[in-house]
PDB file of C-alpha atoms in Angstrom:
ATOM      1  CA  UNK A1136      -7.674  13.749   0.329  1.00 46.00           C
ATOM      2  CA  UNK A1137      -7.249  17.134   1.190  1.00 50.00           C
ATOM      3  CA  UNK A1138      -4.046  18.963   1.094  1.00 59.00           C
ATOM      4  CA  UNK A1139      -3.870  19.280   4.813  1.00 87.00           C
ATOM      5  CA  UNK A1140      -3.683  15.413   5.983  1.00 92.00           C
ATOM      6  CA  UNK A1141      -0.919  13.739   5.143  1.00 93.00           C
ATOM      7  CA  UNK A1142      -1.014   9.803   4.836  1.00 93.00           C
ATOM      8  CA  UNK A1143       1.519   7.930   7.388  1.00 93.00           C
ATOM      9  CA  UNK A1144       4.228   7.386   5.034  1.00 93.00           C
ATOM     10  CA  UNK A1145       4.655  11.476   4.440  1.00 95.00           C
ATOM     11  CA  UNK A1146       4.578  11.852   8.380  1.00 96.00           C
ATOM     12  CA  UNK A1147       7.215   8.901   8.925  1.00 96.00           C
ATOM     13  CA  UNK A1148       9.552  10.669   6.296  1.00 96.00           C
ATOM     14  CA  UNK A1149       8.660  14.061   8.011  1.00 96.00           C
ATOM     15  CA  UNK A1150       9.452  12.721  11.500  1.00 97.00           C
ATOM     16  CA  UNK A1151      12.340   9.944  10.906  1.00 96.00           C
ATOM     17  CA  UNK A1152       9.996   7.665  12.867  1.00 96.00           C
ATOM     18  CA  UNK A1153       8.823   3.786  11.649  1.00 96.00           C
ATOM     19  CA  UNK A1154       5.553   3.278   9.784  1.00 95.00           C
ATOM     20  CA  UNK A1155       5.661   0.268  12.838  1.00 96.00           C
ATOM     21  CA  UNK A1156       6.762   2.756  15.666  1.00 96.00           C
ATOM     22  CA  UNK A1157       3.640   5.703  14.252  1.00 96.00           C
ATOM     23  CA  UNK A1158       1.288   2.636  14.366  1.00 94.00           C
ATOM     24  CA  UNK A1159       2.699   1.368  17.993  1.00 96.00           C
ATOM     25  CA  UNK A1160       1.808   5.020  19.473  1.00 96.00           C
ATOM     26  CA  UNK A1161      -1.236   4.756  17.861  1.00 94.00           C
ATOM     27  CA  UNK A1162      -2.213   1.221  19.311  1.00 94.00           C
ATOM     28  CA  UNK A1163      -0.906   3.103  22.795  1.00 94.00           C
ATOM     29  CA  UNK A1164      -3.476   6.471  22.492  1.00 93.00           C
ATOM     30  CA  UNK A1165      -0.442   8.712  22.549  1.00 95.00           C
ATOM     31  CA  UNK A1166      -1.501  10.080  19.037  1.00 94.00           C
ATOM     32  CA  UNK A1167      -4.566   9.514  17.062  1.00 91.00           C
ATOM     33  CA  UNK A1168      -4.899  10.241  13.478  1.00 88.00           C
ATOM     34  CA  UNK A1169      -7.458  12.873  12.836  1.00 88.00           C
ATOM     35  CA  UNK A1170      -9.228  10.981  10.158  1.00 89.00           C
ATOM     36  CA  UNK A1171      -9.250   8.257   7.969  1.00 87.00           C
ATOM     37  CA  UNK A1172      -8.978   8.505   3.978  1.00 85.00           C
ATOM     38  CA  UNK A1173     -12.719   6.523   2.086  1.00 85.00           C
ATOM     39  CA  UNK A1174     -10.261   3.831   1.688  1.00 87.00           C
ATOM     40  CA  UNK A1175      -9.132   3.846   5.072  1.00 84.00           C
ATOM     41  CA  UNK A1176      -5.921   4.530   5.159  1.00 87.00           C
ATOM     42  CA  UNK A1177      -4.594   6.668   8.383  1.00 87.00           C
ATOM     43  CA  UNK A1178      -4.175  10.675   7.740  1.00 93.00           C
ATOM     44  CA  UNK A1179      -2.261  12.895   9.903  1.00 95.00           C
ATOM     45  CA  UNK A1180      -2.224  16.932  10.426  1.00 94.00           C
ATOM     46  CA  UNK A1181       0.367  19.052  11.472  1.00 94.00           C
ATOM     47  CA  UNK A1182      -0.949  18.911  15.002  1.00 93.00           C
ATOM     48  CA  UNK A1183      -0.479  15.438  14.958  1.00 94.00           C
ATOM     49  CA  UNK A1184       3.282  15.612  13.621  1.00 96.00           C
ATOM     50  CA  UNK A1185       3.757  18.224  16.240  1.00 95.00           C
ATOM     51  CA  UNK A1186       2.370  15.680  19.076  1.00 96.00           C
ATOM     52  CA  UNK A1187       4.851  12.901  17.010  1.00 97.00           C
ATOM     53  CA  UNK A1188       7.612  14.723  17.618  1.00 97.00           C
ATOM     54  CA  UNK A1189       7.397  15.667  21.104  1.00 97.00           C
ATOM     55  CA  UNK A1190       6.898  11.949  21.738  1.00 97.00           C
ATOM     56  CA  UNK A1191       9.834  11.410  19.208  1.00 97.00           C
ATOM     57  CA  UNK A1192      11.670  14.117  21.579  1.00 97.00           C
ATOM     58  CA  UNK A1193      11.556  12.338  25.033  1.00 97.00           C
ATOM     59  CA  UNK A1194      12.423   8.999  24.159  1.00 96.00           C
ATOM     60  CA  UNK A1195      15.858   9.266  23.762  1.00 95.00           C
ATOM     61  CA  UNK A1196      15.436  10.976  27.117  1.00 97.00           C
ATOM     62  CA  UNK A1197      14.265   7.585  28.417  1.00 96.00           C
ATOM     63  CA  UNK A1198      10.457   8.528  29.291  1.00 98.00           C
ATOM     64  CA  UNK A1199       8.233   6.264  29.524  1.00 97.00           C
ATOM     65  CA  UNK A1200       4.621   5.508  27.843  1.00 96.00           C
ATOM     66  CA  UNK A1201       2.864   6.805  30.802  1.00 96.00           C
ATOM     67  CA  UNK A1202       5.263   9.333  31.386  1.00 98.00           C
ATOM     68  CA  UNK A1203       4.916  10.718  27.413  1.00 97.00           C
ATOM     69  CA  UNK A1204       0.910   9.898  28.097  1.00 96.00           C
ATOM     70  CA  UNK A1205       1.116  12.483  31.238  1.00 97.00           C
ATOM     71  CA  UNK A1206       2.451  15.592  29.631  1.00 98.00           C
ATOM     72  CA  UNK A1207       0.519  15.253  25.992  1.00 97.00           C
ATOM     73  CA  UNK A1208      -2.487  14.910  28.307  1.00 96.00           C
ATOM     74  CA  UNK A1209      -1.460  18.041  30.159  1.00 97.00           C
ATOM     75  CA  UNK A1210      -0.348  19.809  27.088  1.00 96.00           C
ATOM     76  CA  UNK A1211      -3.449  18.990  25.080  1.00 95.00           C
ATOM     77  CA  UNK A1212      -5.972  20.106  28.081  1.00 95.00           C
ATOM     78  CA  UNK A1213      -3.971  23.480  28.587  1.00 95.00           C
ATOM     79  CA  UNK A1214      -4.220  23.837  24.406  1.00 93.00           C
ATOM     80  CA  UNK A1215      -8.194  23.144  24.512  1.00 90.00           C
ATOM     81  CA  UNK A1216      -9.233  26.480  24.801  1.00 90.00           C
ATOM     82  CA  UNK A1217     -11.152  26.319  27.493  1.00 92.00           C
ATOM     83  CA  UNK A1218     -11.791  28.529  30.255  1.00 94.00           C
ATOM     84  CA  UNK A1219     -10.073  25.988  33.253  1.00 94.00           C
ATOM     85  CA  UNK A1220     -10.324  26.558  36.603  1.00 95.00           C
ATOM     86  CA  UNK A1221      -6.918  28.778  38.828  1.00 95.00           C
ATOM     87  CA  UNK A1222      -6.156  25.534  40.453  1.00 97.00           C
ATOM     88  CA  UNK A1223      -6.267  23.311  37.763  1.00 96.00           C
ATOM     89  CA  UNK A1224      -4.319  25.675  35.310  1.00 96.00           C
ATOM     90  CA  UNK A1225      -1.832  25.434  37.890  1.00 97.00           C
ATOM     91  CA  UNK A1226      -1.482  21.774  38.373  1.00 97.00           C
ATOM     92  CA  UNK A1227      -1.452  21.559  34.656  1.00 97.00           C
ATOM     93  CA  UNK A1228       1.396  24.049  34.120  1.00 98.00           C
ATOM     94  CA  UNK A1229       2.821  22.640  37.665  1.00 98.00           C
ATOM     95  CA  UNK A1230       2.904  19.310  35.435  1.00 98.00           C
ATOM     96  CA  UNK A1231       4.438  20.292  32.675  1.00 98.00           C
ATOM     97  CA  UNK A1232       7.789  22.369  34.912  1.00 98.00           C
ATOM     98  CA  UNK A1233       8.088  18.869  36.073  1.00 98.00           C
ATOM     99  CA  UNK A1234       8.676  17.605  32.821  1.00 98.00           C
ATOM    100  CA  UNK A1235      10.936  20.128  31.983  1.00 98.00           C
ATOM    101  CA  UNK A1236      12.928  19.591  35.423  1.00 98.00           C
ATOM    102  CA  UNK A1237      13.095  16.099  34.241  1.00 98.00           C
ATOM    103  CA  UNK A1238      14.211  16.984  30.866  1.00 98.00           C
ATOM    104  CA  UNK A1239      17.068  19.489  31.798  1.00 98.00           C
ATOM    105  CA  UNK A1240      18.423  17.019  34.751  1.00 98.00           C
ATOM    106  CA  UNK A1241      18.326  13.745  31.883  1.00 98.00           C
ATOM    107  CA  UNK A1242      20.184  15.925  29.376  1.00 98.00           C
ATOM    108  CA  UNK A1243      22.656  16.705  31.932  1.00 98.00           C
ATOM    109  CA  UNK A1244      23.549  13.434  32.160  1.00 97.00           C
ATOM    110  CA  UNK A1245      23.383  12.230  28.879  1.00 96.00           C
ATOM    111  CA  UNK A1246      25.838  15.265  28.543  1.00 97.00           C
ATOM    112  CA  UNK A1247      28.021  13.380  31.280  1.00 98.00           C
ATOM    113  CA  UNK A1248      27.721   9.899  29.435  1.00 97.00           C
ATOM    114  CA  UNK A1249      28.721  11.283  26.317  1.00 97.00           C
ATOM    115  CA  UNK A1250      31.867  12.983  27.812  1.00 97.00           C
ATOM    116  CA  UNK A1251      32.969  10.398  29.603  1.00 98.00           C
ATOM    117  CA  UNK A1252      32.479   8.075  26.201  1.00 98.00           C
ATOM    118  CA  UNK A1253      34.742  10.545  23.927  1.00 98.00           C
ATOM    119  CA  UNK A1254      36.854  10.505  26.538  1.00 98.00           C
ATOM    120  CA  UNK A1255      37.160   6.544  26.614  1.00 97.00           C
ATOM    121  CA  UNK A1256      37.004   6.720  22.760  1.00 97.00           C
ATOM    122  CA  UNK A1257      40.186   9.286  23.177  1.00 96.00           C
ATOM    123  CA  UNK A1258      41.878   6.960  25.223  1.00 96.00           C
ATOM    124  CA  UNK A1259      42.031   3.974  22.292  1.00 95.00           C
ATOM    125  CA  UNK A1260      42.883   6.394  19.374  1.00 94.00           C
ATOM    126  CA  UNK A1261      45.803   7.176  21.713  1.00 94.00           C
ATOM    127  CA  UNK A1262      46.878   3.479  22.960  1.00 93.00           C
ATOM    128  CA  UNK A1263      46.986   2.961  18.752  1.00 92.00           C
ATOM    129  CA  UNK A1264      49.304   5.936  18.191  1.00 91.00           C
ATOM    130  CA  UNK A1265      51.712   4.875  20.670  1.00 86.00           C
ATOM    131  CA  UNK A1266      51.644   1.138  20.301  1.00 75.00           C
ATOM    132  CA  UNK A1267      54.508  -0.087  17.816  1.00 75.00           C
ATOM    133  CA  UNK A1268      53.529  -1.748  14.654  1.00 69.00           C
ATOM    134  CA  UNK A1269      55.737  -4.638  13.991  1.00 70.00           C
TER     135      UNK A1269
END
């Protein structure tokens, strides 16, 4: 095995994802391991822990499969060196300032949820200070 792949148990550590959830995107085509060891086990690159962890980046932003699908396709056809045509470079990169629309709006209001949790949480610690104990 050469020292650039990295079996699926190294990229799980490296990307705090499940051997299960690696295998799921793998069953879905969102990431593909680059090659496969004489005994057959799965090995990853760096590309592919950096394609993990954009994938590992939008879920908590509640993107979907298709959704995840969409910009790695972008992404990758933008990355393939290729000469692309105006128009398409621009859809492509039109794409992808969608995504990051999306992103910035969904953070906002996790940033909302989460404010409005502390301040729920802040709310209890208080009721317990005040209440009596018998």
């Amino acid at each position: 095995m050469s020292s650039e792949h990295m079996q699926i148990g190294e990229v799980a550590a490296r990307t705090e994802l499940s051997l299960r959830t690696i295998r799921h995107y793998e069953e879905t085509g969102l990431v593909i391991p680059s090659a496969r060891s004489q005994g057959g086990f799965r090995l990853y690159t760096e590309a592919d822990v950096a394609r993990l962890m954009v994938i590992r980046r939008m879920k908590p932003l509640g993107f979907t499969l298709d959704e995840m699908r969409s910009l790695l396709e972008a992404t990758d056809r933008l990355d393939s060196g290729e000469e692309l045509p105006p128009e398409e470079r621009e859809a492509l990169l039109d794409r992808i300032r969608g995504f990051e629309q999306a992103a910035q709006q969904r953070v906002e209001d996790l940033r909302t949820r989460l404010s409005r949790a502390e301040e729920f949480a802040a709310t209890l610690a208080e009721r317990l200070t005040r209440t009596p104990t018998p």
